[in-house]
Amino acid sequence: MSDELINQIQKKANLVRIVSKYILLNNSRKALKGRCPFHNDDTTSLMVMTESNIFKCFGCGVEGGPVDFISRIESKPKEQAARELAEQYGFSIN
């Protein structure tokens, strides 16, 4: 799978919808926030920036887009996560 296709998936896949399947997100000023699933988070240190379709945890430093989130939360290689999202969003993988 090309880096270009992965970048397209990162931009088009709805990160808010993806993250919301795993954690509760609450409104904040410029982003949505929730408890980071990648470390023991007693606060809401994970931010999901809807305009840029990226996430960042200010507790453990993990960041990325939809492919990165799925890869990390489901312990899958990045390419496998990208393939699954490509299928869900109707991207041609050829």
XYZ file of N, CA and C in Angstrom:
282
model
N 0.853 -1.174 0.000
C 0.000 0.000 0.000
C 0.900 1.238 0.000
N 0.568 2.179 -0.849
C 1.413 3.369 -0.996
C 1.201 4.354 0.152
N 2.223 5.152 0.399
C 2.114 6.195 1.417
C 1.040 7.206 1.039
N 0.888 7.442 -0.259
C -0.135 8.380 -0.740
C -1.532 7.901 -0.359
N -1.802 6.602 -0.549
C -3.111 6.049 -0.198
C -3.324 6.106 1.311
N -2.296 5.786 2.080
C -2.415 5.872 3.543
C -2.711 7.306 3.959
N -2.070 8.276 3.332
C -2.334 9.691 3.634
C -3.772 10.073 3.298
N -4.294 9.570 2.191
C -5.691 9.838 1.826
C -6.646 9.264 2.867
N -6.352 8.051 3.317
C -7.184 7.418 4.340
C -7.113 8.221 5.635
N -5.912 8.663 5.994
C -5.732 9.460 7.209
C -6.600 10.727 7.158
N -6.741 11.301 5.987
C -7.518 12.535 5.839
C -9.024 12.277 5.776
N -9.435 11.181 5.137
C -10.857 10.952 4.870
C -11.596 10.179 5.965
N -10.925 9.255 6.634
C -11.591 8.458 7.663
C -11.964 9.365 8.840
N -13.164 9.220 9.355
C -13.664 10.089 10.413
C -13.072 9.681 11.762
N -12.058 10.423 12.206
C -11.354 10.094 13.437
C -12.269 10.156 14.655
N -13.158 11.120 14.701
C -14.071 11.238 15.846
C -14.926 9.980 15.965
N -15.459 9.518 14.871
C -16.285 8.305 14.874
C -15.457 7.096 15.315
N -14.232 7.014 14.835
C -13.357 5.881 15.174
C -13.011 5.895 16.661
N -12.542 7.022 17.169
C -12.128 7.109 18.570
C -13.322 6.904 19.496
N -14.486 7.415 19.094
C -15.696 7.308 19.922
C -16.143 5.865 20.134
N -15.698 4.957 19.301
C -16.019 3.537 19.504
C -15.275 2.968 20.705
N -14.198 3.628 21.114
C -13.338 3.115 22.175
C -13.375 3.928 23.463
N -13.557 5.230 23.344
C -13.579 6.086 24.538
C -14.649 7.161 24.397
N -15.064 7.699 25.535
C -16.018 8.796 25.561
C -15.276 10.098 25.288
N -15.770 10.867 24.325
C -15.177 12.161 24.004
C -16.111 13.275 24.449
N -15.538 14.312 25.026
C -16.303 15.475 25.466
C -15.828 16.710 24.728
N -16.738 17.669 24.560
C -16.379 18.917 23.889
C -15.392 19.720 24.704
N -14.483 20.354 23.998
C -13.538 21.286 24.579
C -13.564 22.504 23.670
N -12.730 23.467 23.896
C -12.778 24.684 23.072
C -12.496 24.422 21.600
N -11.341 23.866 21.302
C -10.948 23.682 19.903
C -10.878 22.227 19.494
N -11.182 21.329 20.414
C -11.037 19.902 20.134
C -12.013 19.120 21.003
N -11.975 17.818 20.830
C -12.700 16.914 21.716
C -11.655 16.272 22.611
N -12.034 15.940 23.829
C -11.055 15.344 24.728
C -11.633 14.127 25.427
N -10.734 13.240 25.818
C -11.144 12.036 26.519
C -9.960 11.415 27.233
N -10.230 10.341 27.942
C -9.159 9.628 28.643
C -8.384 8.775 27.645
N -7.101 8.926 27.653
C -6.244 8.209 26.711
C -6.279 6.708 26.994
N -6.548 5.899 25.969
C -6.567 4.446 26.163
C -5.175 3.817 26.111
N -4.144 4.620 25.866
C -2.800 4.088 25.686
C -1.931 4.175 26.939
N -2.466 4.780 27.995
C -1.779 4.793 29.287
C -2.824 4.964 30.383
N -2.429 4.789 31.622
C -3.346 4.946 32.747
C -3.628 6.435 32.921
N -4.764 6.874 32.421
C -5.095 8.299 32.349
C -6.210 8.643 33.329
N -5.887 9.397 34.374
C -6.893 9.823 35.342
C -7.558 11.133 34.936
N -7.025 11.772 33.906
C -7.591 13.029 33.417
C -8.035 12.804 31.970
N -8.344 13.862 31.294
C -8.693 13.760 29.871
C -7.564 14.378 29.061
N -6.490 13.617 28.908
C -5.303 14.160 28.241
C -5.267 13.878 26.744
N -6.196 13.077 26.224
C -6.230 12.803 24.783
C -7.110 13.846 24.105
N -6.547 14.521 23.125
C -7.293 15.528 22.370
C -7.470 15.047 20.940
N -8.681 15.214 20.406
C -8.973 14.891 19.013
C -9.324 16.199 18.327
N -8.466 16.598 17.390
C -8.669 17.834 16.657
C -9.489 17.519 15.406
N -10.731 17.951 15.409
C -11.645 17.583 14.334
C -11.266 18.203 12.995
N -10.789 19.431 12.994
C -10.456 20.099 11.732
C -9.274 19.443 11.027
N -8.291 19.006 11.785
C -7.104 18.399 11.181
C -7.166 16.867 11.181
N -8.182 16.288 11.820
C -8.398 14.836 11.843
C -7.207 14.091 12.455
N -6.667 14.669 13.541
C -5.556 14.024 14.246
C -5.858 13.982 15.748
N -5.130 13.114 16.440
C -5.243 13.043 17.889
C -3.860 13.225 18.499
N -3.848 13.661 19.750
C -2.590 13.784 20.492
C -2.910 13.622 21.969
N -2.083 12.820 22.637
C -2.194 12.687 24.076
C -1.113 13.535 24.713
N -1.535 14.422 25.593
C -0.585 15.289 26.273
C -0.055 14.637 27.540
N -0.435 13.384 27.781
C 0.095 12.627 28.904
C 1.240 11.722 28.483
N 0.983 10.908 27.439
C 2.003 9.937 27.014
C 2.669 10.298 25.688
N 2.136 11.307 24.983
C 2.774 11.774 23.759
C 2.354 11.072 22.480
N 1.487 10.080 22.560
C 1.033 9.375 21.364
C 0.226 10.338 20.500
N 0.439 10.263 19.186
C -0.299 11.135 18.278
C -0.406 10.494 16.907
N -1.315 11.019 16.093
C -1.456 10.525 14.729
C -2.857 10.730 14.197
N -3.175 9.962 13.155
C -4.476 10.046 12.517
C -5.251 8.760 12.705
N -6.303 8.573 11.914
C -7.149 7.391 12.054
C -6.400 6.063 11.924
N -5.511 5.957 10.950
C -4.767 4.704 10.759
C -3.897 4.435 11.978
N -3.236 5.467 12.476
C -2.375 5.323 13.645
C -3.171 4.884 14.874
N -4.359 5.462 15.057
C -5.180 5.127 16.217
C -5.608 3.666 16.163
N -6.133 3.238 15.021
C -6.576 1.845 14.878
C -5.397 0.902 15.042
N -4.281 1.217 14.443
C -3.093 0.374 14.544
C -2.697 0.184 16.004
N -2.682 1.255 16.748
C -2.242 1.191 18.146
C -3.288 0.529 19.049
N -4.546 0.917 18.926
C -5.563 0.431 19.862
C -5.885 -1.047 19.628
N -5.764 -1.504 18.384
C -6.063 -2.899 18.073
C -4.797 -3.741 17.914
N -3.652 -3.158 18.215
C -2.351 -3.849 18.120
C -2.169 -4.535 16.771
N -2.365 -3.743 15.719
C -2.230 -4.236 14.350
C -1.143 -3.443 13.635
N -0.498 -4.069 12.660
C 0.442 -3.292 11.839
C -0.295 -2.142 11.143
N 0.408 -1.066 10.915
C -0.200 0.120 10.300
C -0.832 -0.207 8.951
N -0.174 -1.034 8.153
C -0.723 -1.367 6.840
C -2.035 -2.140 6.955
N -2.140 -3.029 7.921
C -3.386 -3.777 8.111
C -4.506 -2.834 8.552
N -4.204 -1.927 9.457
C -5.202 -0.942 9.888
C -5.639 -0.085 8.706
N -4.698 0.314 7.866
C -5.017 1.122 6.683
C -5.901 0.341 5.720
N -5.601 -0.935 5.516
C -6.426 -1.764 4.622
C -7.863 -1.860 5.127
N -8.023 -2.078 6.414
C -9.367 -2.186 6.980
C -10.138 -0.881 6.839
N -9.483 0.231 7.101
C -10.153 1.521 6.926
C -10.439 1.796 5.457
N -9.535 1.403 4.581
C -9.753 1.585 3.134
C -11.012 0.855 2.698
N -11.190 -0.363 3.187
C -12.394 -1.124 2.849
C -13.649 -0.436 3.383
N -13.589 0.046 4.614
C -14.747 0.716 5.228
C -15.117 1.990 4.482
N -14.120 2.702 3.967
C -14.375 3.990 3.325
C -14.372 3.909 1.794
N -14.320 2.716 1.255
C -14.447 2.526 -0.191
C -13.260 2.938 -1.021
N -12.061 2.897 -0.454
C -10.864 3.193 -1.224
C -10.435 1.954 -2.007
N -9.945 2.166 -3.201
C -9.400 1.074 -3.999
C -7.947 0.821 -3.564
N -7.629 -0.421 -3.224
C -6.323 -0.745 -2.682
C -5.352 -1.224 -3.763
N -5.770 -1.324 -4.979
C -4.894 -1.851 -6.048
C -3.693 -1.074 -6.117
